[in-house]
PDB file of C-alpha atoms in Angstrom:
ATOM      1  CA  MET A   1       1.946   6.802 -73.499  1.00  0.00           C
ATOM      2  CA  THR A   2       4.029   7.902 -76.468  1.00  0.00           C
ATOM      3  CA  ALA A   3       4.834   4.353 -77.390  1.00  0.00           C
ATOM      4  CA  GLY A   4       1.165   3.328 -77.104  1.00  0.00           C
ATOM      5  CA  HIS A   5       0.071   6.270 -79.233  1.00  0.00           C
ATOM      6  CA  GLY A   6       2.708   5.365 -81.818  1.00  0.00           C
ATOM      7  CA  ASP A   7       1.534   1.765 -81.879  1.00  0.00           C
ATOM      8  CA  ARG A   8      -2.084   2.836 -82.445  1.00  0.00           C
ATOM      9  CA  SER A   9      -1.037   5.215 -85.241  1.00  0.00           C
ATOM     10  CA  SER A  10       0.989   2.433 -86.817  1.00  0.00           C
ATOM     11  CA  ASP A  11      -1.996   0.049 -86.571  1.00  0.00           C
ATOM     12  CA  ARG A  12      -4.311   2.598 -88.219  1.00  0.00           C
ATOM     13  CA  SER A  13      -1.737   3.204 -90.943  1.00  0.00           C
ATOM     14  CA  ASP A  14      -1.455  -0.536 -91.528  1.00  0.00           C
ATOM     15  CA  GLU A  15      -5.250  -0.816 -91.695  1.00  0.00           C
ATOM     16  CA  ARG A  16      -5.492   1.998 -94.244  1.00  0.00           C
ATOM     17  CA  SER A  17      -2.720   0.434 -96.301  1.00  0.00           C
ATOM     18  CA  GLY A  18      -4.517  -2.894 -96.201  1.00  0.00           C
ATOM     19  CA  GLU A  19      -7.797  -1.259 -97.259  1.00  0.00           C
ATOM     20  CA  ARG A  20      -6.100   0.519-100.159  1.00  0.00           C
ATOM     21  CA  ALA A  21      -4.425  -2.709-101.238  1.00  0.00           C
ATOM     22  CA  GLY A  22      -7.797  -4.476-101.100  1.00  0.00           C
ATOM     23  CA  GLU A  23      -9.411  -1.736-103.186  1.00  0.00           C
ATOM     24  CA  ARG A  24      -6.648  -1.952-105.784  1.00  0.00           C
ATOM     25  CA  ALA A  25      -7.003  -5.739-105.936  1.00  0.00           C
ATOM     26  CA  GLY A  26     -10.755  -5.351-106.357  1.00  0.00           C
ATOM     27  CA  HIS A  27     -10.376  -2.846-109.183  1.00  0.00           C
ATOM     28  CA  ARG A  28      -7.891  -5.154-110.914  1.00  0.00           C
ATOM     29  CA  ALA A  29     -10.389  -8.013-110.614  1.00  0.00           C
ATOM     30  CA  ILE A  30     -13.214  -6.046-112.289  1.00  0.00           C
ATOM     31  CA  PRO A  31     -11.933  -6.495-115.890  1.00  0.00           C
ATOM     32  CA  VAL A  32     -11.494 -10.218-115.231  1.00  0.00           C
ATOM     33  CA  LEU A  33     -15.018 -10.519-113.838  1.00  0.00           C
ATOM     34  CA  ARG A  34     -16.400  -8.535-116.785  1.00  0.00           C
ATOM     35  CA  LEU A  35     -14.611 -10.862-119.210  1.00  0.00           C
ATOM     36  CA  LEU A  36     -15.984 -13.937-117.417  1.00  0.00           C
ATOM     37  CA  LEU A  37     -19.484 -12.499-117.584  1.00  0.00           C
ATOM     38  CA  LEU A  38     -19.091 -11.835-121.311  1.00  0.00           C
ATOM     39  CA  LEU A  39     -17.847 -15.387-121.845  1.00  0.00           C
ATOM     40  CA  ALA A  40     -20.903 -16.656-119.952  1.00  0.00           C
ATOM     41  CA  TYR A  41     -23.215 -14.446-122.028  1.00  0.00           C
ATOM     42  CA  LEU A  42     -22.205 -15.907-125.396  1.00  0.00           C
ATOM     43  CA  PRO A  43     -23.363 -19.517-124.818  1.00  0.00           C
ATOM     44  CA  LEU A  44     -26.395 -18.291-122.864  1.00  0.00           C
ATOM     45  CA  ALA A  45     -27.462 -16.024-125.715  1.00  0.00           C
ATOM     46  CA  HIS A  46     -26.809 -18.715-128.326  1.00  0.00           C
ATOM     47  CA  VAL A  47     -28.846 -21.398-126.547  1.00  0.00           C
ATOM     48  CA  ALA A  48     -31.611 -18.945-125.586  1.00  0.00           C
ATOM     49  CA  GLY A  49     -31.906 -17.693-129.160  1.00  0.00           C
ATOM     50  CA  SER A  50     -31.698 -21.051-130.910  1.00  0.00           C
ATOM     51  CA  GLN A  51     -34.144 -22.747-128.497  1.00  0.00           C
ATOM     52  CA  SER A  52     -36.417 -19.705-127.950  1.00  0.00           C
ATOM     53  CA  SER A  53     -35.917 -20.070-124.194  1.00  0.00           C
ATOM     54  CA  LEU A  54     -37.481 -17.161-122.311  1.00  0.00           C
ATOM     55  CA  ARG A  55     -35.764 -18.169-119.081  1.00  0.00           C
ATOM     56  CA  LEU A  56     -32.263 -18.279-120.579  1.00  0.00           C
ATOM     57  CA  ALA A  57     -32.941 -15.049-122.488  1.00  0.00           C
ATOM     58  CA  ALA A  58     -33.791 -13.356-119.181  1.00  0.00           C
ATOM     59  CA  VAL A  59     -30.581 -14.681-117.602  1.00  0.00           C
ATOM     60  CA  ALA A  60     -28.543 -13.485-120.607  1.00  0.00           C
ATOM     61  CA  LEU A  61     -30.030  -9.970-120.332  1.00  0.00           C
ATOM     62  CA  ALA A  62     -29.280  -9.960-116.597  1.00  0.00           C
ATOM     63  CA  VAL A  63     -25.656 -10.810-117.397  1.00  0.00           C
ATOM     64  CA  VAL A  64     -25.526  -7.829-119.794  1.00  0.00           C
ATOM     65  CA  ALA A  65     -26.812  -5.556-117.016  1.00  0.00           C
ATOM     66  CA  LEU A  66     -24.082  -6.839-114.691  1.00  0.00           C
ATOM     67  CA  VAL A  67     -21.403  -6.290-117.355  1.00  0.00           C
ATOM     68  CA  LEU A  68     -22.481  -2.664-117.737  1.00  0.00           C
ATOM     69  CA  LEU A  69     -22.853  -1.963-114.018  1.00  0.00           C
ATOM     70  CA  ILE A  70     -20.164  -4.090-112.388  1.00  0.00           C
ATOM     71  CA  GLU A  71     -17.740  -1.254-111.671  1.00  0.00           C
ATOM     72  CA  PRO A  72     -20.200   1.149-109.982  1.00  0.00           C
ATOM     73  CA  LEU A  73     -21.801  -1.815-108.186  1.00  0.00           C
ATOM     74  CA  TYR A  74     -18.395  -2.690-106.730  1.00  0.00           C
ATOM     75  CA  ALA A  75     -17.996   0.948-105.668  1.00  0.00           C
ATOM     76  CA  ALA A  76     -21.390   0.695-103.899  1.00  0.00           C
ATOM     77  CA  ARG A  77     -22.938   3.501-105.937  1.00  0.00           C
ATOM     78  CA  ALA A  78     -26.605   3.836-104.994  1.00  0.00           C
ATOM     79  CA  TRP A  79     -27.631   4.723-108.552  1.00  0.00           C
ATOM     80  CA  ALA A  80     -26.001   1.522-109.852  1.00  0.00           C
ATOM     81  CA  TRP A  81     -28.003  -0.665-107.469  1.00  0.00           C
ATOM     82  CA  ALA A  82     -31.151   1.251-108.413  1.00  0.00           C
ATOM     83  CA  ALA A  83     -30.339   0.721-112.107  1.00  0.00           C
ATOM     84  CA  LEU A  84     -29.808  -3.005-111.491  1.00  0.00           C
ATOM     85  CA  LEU A  85     -33.206  -3.263-109.756  1.00  0.00           C
ATOM     86  CA  ALA A  86     -34.814  -1.332-112.628  1.00  0.00           C
ATOM     87  CA  ALA A  87     -33.174  -3.686-115.138  1.00  0.00           C
ATOM     88  CA  ALA A  88     -34.449  -6.720-113.207  1.00  0.00           C
ATOM     89  CA  ALA A  89     -37.971  -5.255-113.176  1.00  0.00           C
ATOM     90  CA  ALA A  90     -37.812  -4.526-116.920  1.00  0.00           C
ATOM     91  CA  ILE A  91     -36.599  -8.057-117.686  1.00  0.00           C
ATOM     92  CA  ALA A  92     -39.395  -9.521-115.549  1.00  0.00           C
ATOM     93  CA  ALA A  93     -41.948  -7.379-117.420  1.00  0.00           C
ATOM     94  CA  LEU A  94     -40.563  -8.556-120.778  1.00  0.00           C
ATOM     95  CA  VAL A  95     -40.812 -12.183-119.637  1.00  0.00           C
ATOM     96  CA  ALA A  96     -44.412 -11.649-118.543  1.00  0.00           C
ATOM     97  CA  ALA A  97     -45.229 -10.120-121.936  1.00  0.00           C
ATOM     98  CA  ASP A  98     -43.378 -12.916-123.845  1.00  0.00           C
ATOM     99  CA  LEU A  99     -41.118 -10.249-125.400  1.00  0.00           C
ATOM    100  CA  VAL A 100     -37.846 -11.001-123.628  1.00  0.00           C
ATOM    101  CA  LEU A 101     -36.341 -12.454-126.815  1.00  0.00           C
ATOM    102  CA  VAL A 102     -36.695  -9.122-128.659  1.00  0.00           C
ATOM    103  CA  PRO A 103     -33.868  -7.250-126.870  1.00  0.00           C
ATOM    104  CA  LEU A 104     -31.747 -10.400-127.022  1.00  0.00           C
ATOM    105  CA  LEU A 105     -32.231 -10.522-130.798  1.00  0.00           C
ATOM    106  CA  LEU A 106     -31.300  -6.852-131.169  1.00  0.00           C
ATOM    107  CA  MET A 107     -28.350  -6.905-128.749  1.00  0.00           C
ATOM    108  CA  PRO A 108     -25.658  -8.024-131.261  1.00  0.00           C
ATOM    109  CA  ALA A 109     -26.685  -5.428-133.855  1.00  0.00           C
ATOM    110  CA  VAL A 110     -26.805  -2.637-131.263  1.00  0.00           C
ATOM    111  CA  PHE A 111     -23.459  -3.577-129.731  1.00  0.00           C
ATOM    112  CA  ILE A 112     -21.670  -3.864-133.088  1.00  0.00           C
ATOM    113  CA  ALA A 113     -23.232  -0.610-134.316  1.00  0.00           C
ATOM    114  CA  LEU A 114     -22.079   1.180-131.160  1.00  0.00           C
ATOM    115  CA  VAL A 115     -18.484  -0.003-131.551  1.00  0.00           C
ATOM    116  CA  GLY A 116     -18.556   0.856-135.248  1.00  0.00           C
ATOM    117  CA  TRP A 117     -19.866   4.323-134.403  1.00  0.00           C
ATOM    118  CA  TRP A 118     -16.876   4.854-132.054  1.00  0.00           C
ATOM    119  CA  PHE A 119     -14.533   4.015-134.911  1.00  0.00           C
ATOM    120  CA  ALA A 120     -16.409   6.232-137.392  1.00  0.00           C
ATOM    121  CA  ARG A 121     -16.698   9.140-134.938  1.00  0.00           C
ATOM    122  CA  SER A 122     -12.921   9.226-134.481  1.00  0.00           C
ATOM    123  CA  LEU A 123     -12.526   9.963-138.213  1.00  0.00           C
ATOM    124  CA  ALA A 124     -14.355  13.293-137.921  1.00  0.00           C
ATOM    125  CA  PRO A 125     -12.355  16.524-138.450  1.00  0.00           C
ATOM    126  CA  GLY A 126     -10.494  17.561-135.320  1.00  0.00           C
ATOM    127  CA  ARG A 127     -10.371  14.015-133.917  1.00  0.00           C
ATOM    128  CA  GLU A 128      -7.587  11.452-133.995  1.00  0.00           C
ATOM    129  CA  PRO A 129      -8.510   8.067-135.508  1.00  0.00           C
ATOM    130  CA  LEU A 130      -9.038   5.382-132.895  1.00  0.00           C
ATOM    131  CA  ILE A 131      -6.357   3.022-134.179  1.00  0.00           C
ATOM    132  CA  THR A 132      -3.875   5.889-134.598  1.00  0.00           C
ATOM    133  CA  ARG A 133      -4.229   6.632-130.876  1.00  0.00           C
ATOM    134  CA  ILE A 134      -3.708   2.982-129.944  1.00  0.00           C
ATOM    135  CA  VAL A 135      -0.634   2.591-132.160  1.00  0.00           C
ATOM    136  CA  ALA A 136       0.774   5.925-130.934  1.00  0.00           C
ATOM    137  CA  GLY A 137       0.456   4.660-127.358  1.00  0.00           C
ATOM    138  CA  ILE A 138       2.291   1.426-128.183  1.00  0.00           C
ATOM    139  CA  TYR A 139       5.071   3.240-130.032  1.00  0.00           C
ATOM    140  CA  ALA A 140       5.381   5.755-127.191  1.00  0.00           C
ATOM    141  CA  GLN A 141       6.153   2.850-124.840  1.00  0.00           C
ATOM    142  CA  ALA A 142       9.132   2.078-127.084  1.00  0.00           C
ATOM    143  CA  LYS A 143      10.010   5.813-127.257  1.00  0.00           C
ATOM    144  CA  GLU A 144       9.352   5.876-130.992  1.00  0.00           C
ATOM    145  CA  ASP A 145       7.299   8.345-133.036  1.00  0.00           C
ATOM    146  CA  LEU A 146       4.711   7.583-135.676  1.00  0.00           C
ATOM    147  CA  THR A 147       5.668   8.346-139.266  1.00  0.00           C
ATOM    148  CA  PRO A 148       3.280   9.838-141.861  1.00  0.00           C
ATOM    149  CA  LEU A 149       2.929   6.309-143.265  1.00  0.00           C
ATOM    150  CA  HIS A 150       1.795   5.071-139.840  1.00  0.00           C
ATOM    151  CA  ARG A 151      -0.800   7.829-139.615  1.00  0.00           C
ATOM    152  CA  HIS A 152      -2.093   7.213-143.134  1.00  0.00           C
ATOM    153  CA  TYR A 153      -2.275   3.443-142.593  1.00  0.00           C
ATOM    154  CA  THR A 154      -3.984   3.653-139.193  1.00  0.00           C
ATOM    155  CA  ARG A 155      -6.543   6.160-140.474  1.00  0.00           C
ATOM    156  CA  ARG A 156      -7.468   3.876-143.368  1.00  0.00           C
ATOM    157  CA  LEU A 157      -7.553   0.898-140.996  1.00  0.00           C
ATOM    158  CA  THR A 158      -9.916   2.764-138.658  1.00  0.00           C
ATOM    159  CA  ALA A 159     -12.185   3.476-141.639  1.00  0.00           C
ATOM    160  CA  MET A 160     -12.025  -0.198-142.668  1.00  0.00           C
ATOM    161  CA  TRP A 161     -13.157  -1.326-139.199  1.00  0.00           C
ATOM    162  CA  ALA A 162     -15.948   1.248-139.166  1.00  0.00           C
ATOM    163  CA  ALA A 163     -17.207  -0.054-142.527  1.00  0.00           C
ATOM    164  CA  LEU A 164     -16.896  -3.737-141.550  1.00  0.00           C
ATOM    165  CA  LEU A 165     -18.723  -3.218-138.257  1.00  0.00           C
ATOM    166  CA  ALA A 166     -21.465  -1.217-139.985  1.00  0.00           C
ATOM    167  CA  LEU A 167     -21.948  -4.088-142.444  1.00  0.00           C
ATOM    168  CA  LEU A 168     -22.066  -6.663-139.631  1.00  0.00           C
ATOM    169  CA  ALA A 169     -24.561  -4.530-137.693  1.00  0.00           C
ATOM    170  CA  ALA A 170     -26.823  -4.295-140.758  1.00  0.00           C
ATOM    171  CA  ILE A 171     -26.640  -8.063-141.334  1.00  0.00           C
ATOM    172  CA  ASN A 172     -27.387  -8.814-137.681  1.00  0.00           C
ATOM    173  CA  LEU A 173     -30.328  -6.400-137.609  1.00  0.00           C
ATOM    174  CA  THR A 174     -31.786  -7.917-140.782  1.00  0.00           C
ATOM    175  CA  LEU A 175     -31.486 -11.464-139.453  1.00  0.00           C
ATOM    176  CA  ALA A 176     -32.989 -10.443-136.099  1.00  0.00           C
ATOM    177  CA  LEU A 177     -35.995  -8.961-137.917  1.00  0.00           C
ATOM    178  CA  ILE A 178     -36.700 -11.951-140.174  1.00  0.00           C
ATOM    179  CA  ALA A 179     -35.865 -14.867-137.846  1.00  0.00           C
ATOM    180  CA  VAL A 180     -38.672 -17.349-137.175  1.00  0.00           C
ATOM    181  CA  PRO A 181     -40.492 -18.349-135.099  1.00  0.00           C
ATOM    182  CA  ASP A 182     -39.534 -15.636-132.581  1.00  0.00           C
ATOM    183  CA  GLY A 183     -37.826 -12.897-134.603  1.00  0.00           C
ATOM    184  CA  VAL A 184     -38.690  -9.249-134.059  1.00  0.00           C
ATOM    185  CA  LEU A 185     -41.217  -9.058-136.932  1.00  0.00           C
ATOM    186  CA  ALA A 186     -42.760 -12.405-135.993  1.00  0.00           C
ATOM    187  CA  GLN A 187     -43.138 -11.252-132.371  1.00  0.00           C
ATOM    188  CA  PHE A 188     -45.349  -8.426-133.617  1.00  0.00           C
ATOM    189  CA  GLY A 189     -47.315 -10.556-136.073  1.00  0.00           C
ATOM    190  CA  VAL A 190     -45.590  -9.368-139.273  1.00  0.00           C
ATOM    191  CA  SER A 191     -44.712 -11.947-141.935  1.00  0.00           C
ATOM    192  CA  ALA A 192     -41.354 -11.319-143.621  1.00  0.00           C
ATOM    193  CA  PRO A 193     -41.016 -12.209-147.340  1.00  0.00           C
ATOM    194  CA  LEU A 194     -37.708 -13.948-146.568  1.00  0.00           C
ATOM    195  CA  THR A 195     -36.945 -15.729-143.304  1.00  0.00           C
ATOM    196  CA  VAL A 196     -34.151 -17.534-141.469  1.00  0.00           C
ATOM    197  CA  THR A 197     -34.449 -19.935-138.583  1.00  0.00           C
ATOM    198  CA  GLN A 198     -33.796 -18.884-135.029  1.00  0.00           C
ATOM    199  CA  GLY A 199     -30.757 -21.161-135.000  1.00  0.00           C
ATOM    200  CA  GLN A 200     -29.316 -19.539-138.129  1.00  0.00           C
ATOM    201  CA  TRP A 201     -29.705 -16.089-136.582  1.00  0.00           C
ATOM    202  CA  SER A 202     -28.032 -17.253-133.379  1.00  0.00           C
ATOM    203  CA  LEU A 203     -25.148 -18.875-135.249  1.00  0.00           C
ATOM    204  CA  VAL A 204     -24.352 -15.575-136.968  1.00  0.00           C
ATOM    205  CA  ALA A 205     -25.028 -13.321-133.968  1.00  0.00           C
ATOM    206  CA  ASN A 206     -23.276 -15.317-131.274  1.00  0.00           C
ATOM    207  CA  VAL A 207     -20.579 -17.244-133.161  1.00  0.00           C
ATOM    208  CA  LEU A 208     -19.776 -16.062-136.687  1.00  0.00           C
ATOM    209  CA  ASN A 209     -19.600 -12.368-135.751  1.00  0.00           C
ATOM    210  CA  TYR A 210     -16.598 -13.029-133.557  1.00  0.00           C
ATOM    211  CA  GLY A 211     -15.004 -15.358-136.087  1.00  0.00           C
ATOM    212  CA  ILE A 212     -15.238 -12.680-138.787  1.00  0.00           C
ATOM    213  CA  VAL A 213     -13.744 -10.037-136.480  1.00  0.00           C
ATOM    214  CA  ALA A 214     -10.939 -12.371-135.382  1.00  0.00           C
ATOM    215  CA  GLY A 215     -10.229 -13.361-139.002  1.00  0.00           C
ATOM    216  CA  ALA A 216     -10.047  -9.719-140.077  1.00  0.00           C
ATOM    217  CA  MET A 217      -7.594  -9.009-137.243  1.00  0.00           C
ATOM    218  CA  VAL A 218      -5.340 -11.904-138.270  1.00  0.00           C
ATOM    219  CA  VAL A 219      -5.354 -10.921-141.957  1.00  0.00           C
ATOM    220  CA  GLU A 220      -4.627  -7.278-141.133  1.00  0.00           C
ATOM    221  CA  TYR A 221      -1.807  -8.227-138.745  1.00  0.00           C
ATOM    222  CA  HIS A 222      -0.016 -10.273-141.404  1.00  0.00           C
ATOM    223  CA  TRP A 223      -0.487  -7.496-143.967  1.00  0.00           C
ATOM    224  CA  ARG A 224       0.885  -5.000-141.423  1.00  0.00           C
ATOM    225  CA  LYS A 225       4.068  -7.065-141.114  1.00  0.00           C
ATOM    226  CA  ARG A 226       4.669  -6.485-144.818  1.00  0.00           C
ATOM    227  CA  VAL A 227       3.986  -2.748-144.634  1.00  0.00           C
ATOM    228  CA  PHE A 228       5.976  -2.205-141.415  1.00  0.00           C
ATOM    229  CA  PRO A 229       8.761  -4.798-141.205  1.00  0.00           C
ATOM    230  CA  GLN A 230      10.323  -2.829-138.304  1.00  0.00           C
ATOM    231  CA  ARG A 231       7.976  -2.798-135.298  1.00  0.00           C
ATOM    232  CA  PRO A 232       8.349  -2.432-131.511  1.00  0.00           C
ATOM    233  CA  TYR A 233       6.877  -5.932-131.031  1.00  0.00           C
ATOM    234  CA  ARG A 234       8.025  -9.295-132.340  1.00  0.00           C
ATOM    235  CA  ASN A 235       4.760 -11.179-132.692  1.00  0.00           C
ATOM    236  CA  PHE A 236       1.017 -10.924-132.204  1.00  0.00           C
ATOM    237  CA  GLY A 237       1.174 -12.077-128.581  1.00  0.00           C
ATOM    238  CA  GLU A 238       3.650  -9.336-127.692  1.00  0.00           C
ATOM    239  CA  PHE A 239       1.475  -6.819-129.556  1.00  0.00           C
ATOM    240  CA  VAL A 240      -1.537  -7.806-127.415  1.00  0.00           C
ATOM    241  CA  ARG A 241       0.559  -7.559-124.224  1.00  0.00           C
ATOM    242  CA  GLN A 242       1.683  -4.066-125.196  1.00  0.00           C
ATOM    243  CA  MET A 243      -1.928  -3.072-125.823  1.00  0.00           C
ATOM    244  CA  ALA A 244      -2.865  -4.351-122.358  1.00  0.00           C
ATOM    245  CA  ALA A 245       0.090  -2.467-120.860  1.00  0.00           C
ATOM    246  CA  LEU A 246      -1.474   0.816-121.982  1.00  0.00           C
ATOM    247  CA  GLY A 247      -3.619   0.470-118.878  1.00  0.00           C
ATOM    248  CA  PRO A 248      -7.352   0.786-118.048  1.00  0.00           C
ATOM    249  CA  GLY A 249      -7.155   4.600-117.929  1.00  0.00           C
ATOM    250  CA  PHE A 250      -6.019   4.740-121.555  1.00  0.00           C
ATOM    251  CA  TRP A 251      -8.846   2.470-122.699  1.00  0.00           C
ATOM    252  CA  ARG A 252     -11.484   4.399-120.733  1.00  0.00           C
ATOM    253  CA  ASP A 253     -10.346   7.680-122.292  1.00  0.00           C
ATOM    254  CA  LEU A 254     -10.130   6.126-125.753  1.00  0.00           C
ATOM    255  CA  PHE A 255     -13.871   5.520-126.027  1.00  0.00           C
ATOM    256  CA  ARG A 256     -15.051   8.817-124.586  1.00  0.00           C
TER     257      ARG A 256
END
């Protein structure tokens, strides 16, 4: 009897361990799935915008909903499934009203403005600049402290990103408003004094935005090497790996 009871306890313990391991593997897969969804969104949004495709615009908006809800959906949260159904109903209503391209046009401006706001908010009195927190985390891994020069540089860099993202958001909003034939103003029957084609809007919103951001990162990284010749990373690849090593908890807290 004792041996049988011990075997059953061991089996239950093994099952619980297996379930926990499966949950951990699932949570680790969520960032990968979110990245794949984002990578799928970019060409979908570009083709939908440049070809004025209502069907592809609806699919692109559905992908955005999945990106936002993937974690609570995986955790089987009832509110997340209800939100997904509500999003599907809203997208269907926009398709029926021939307005599904409007949120797709505004999505880049809204997203960039939101990220820029996070950067700008961290510069308020009593808060630590966003980039200062990231760099402090990387240096803490190497058991090094930030110097006053680090803090001054990272504060100015945070302000630079806030300004750049605000400018990009304004450009994207302007292009979304004046694009033809299906820009926001055109959708509501308003003629803009200056217009761009739908393809030109899409090129900026879904391609050039990311090129500008990537270019700014590369330029800043090479300038940083001049300002801080001694760093706890040897190259850009190692810098990115150290950022990833900060862990999902750090990144969730960073944007709260």
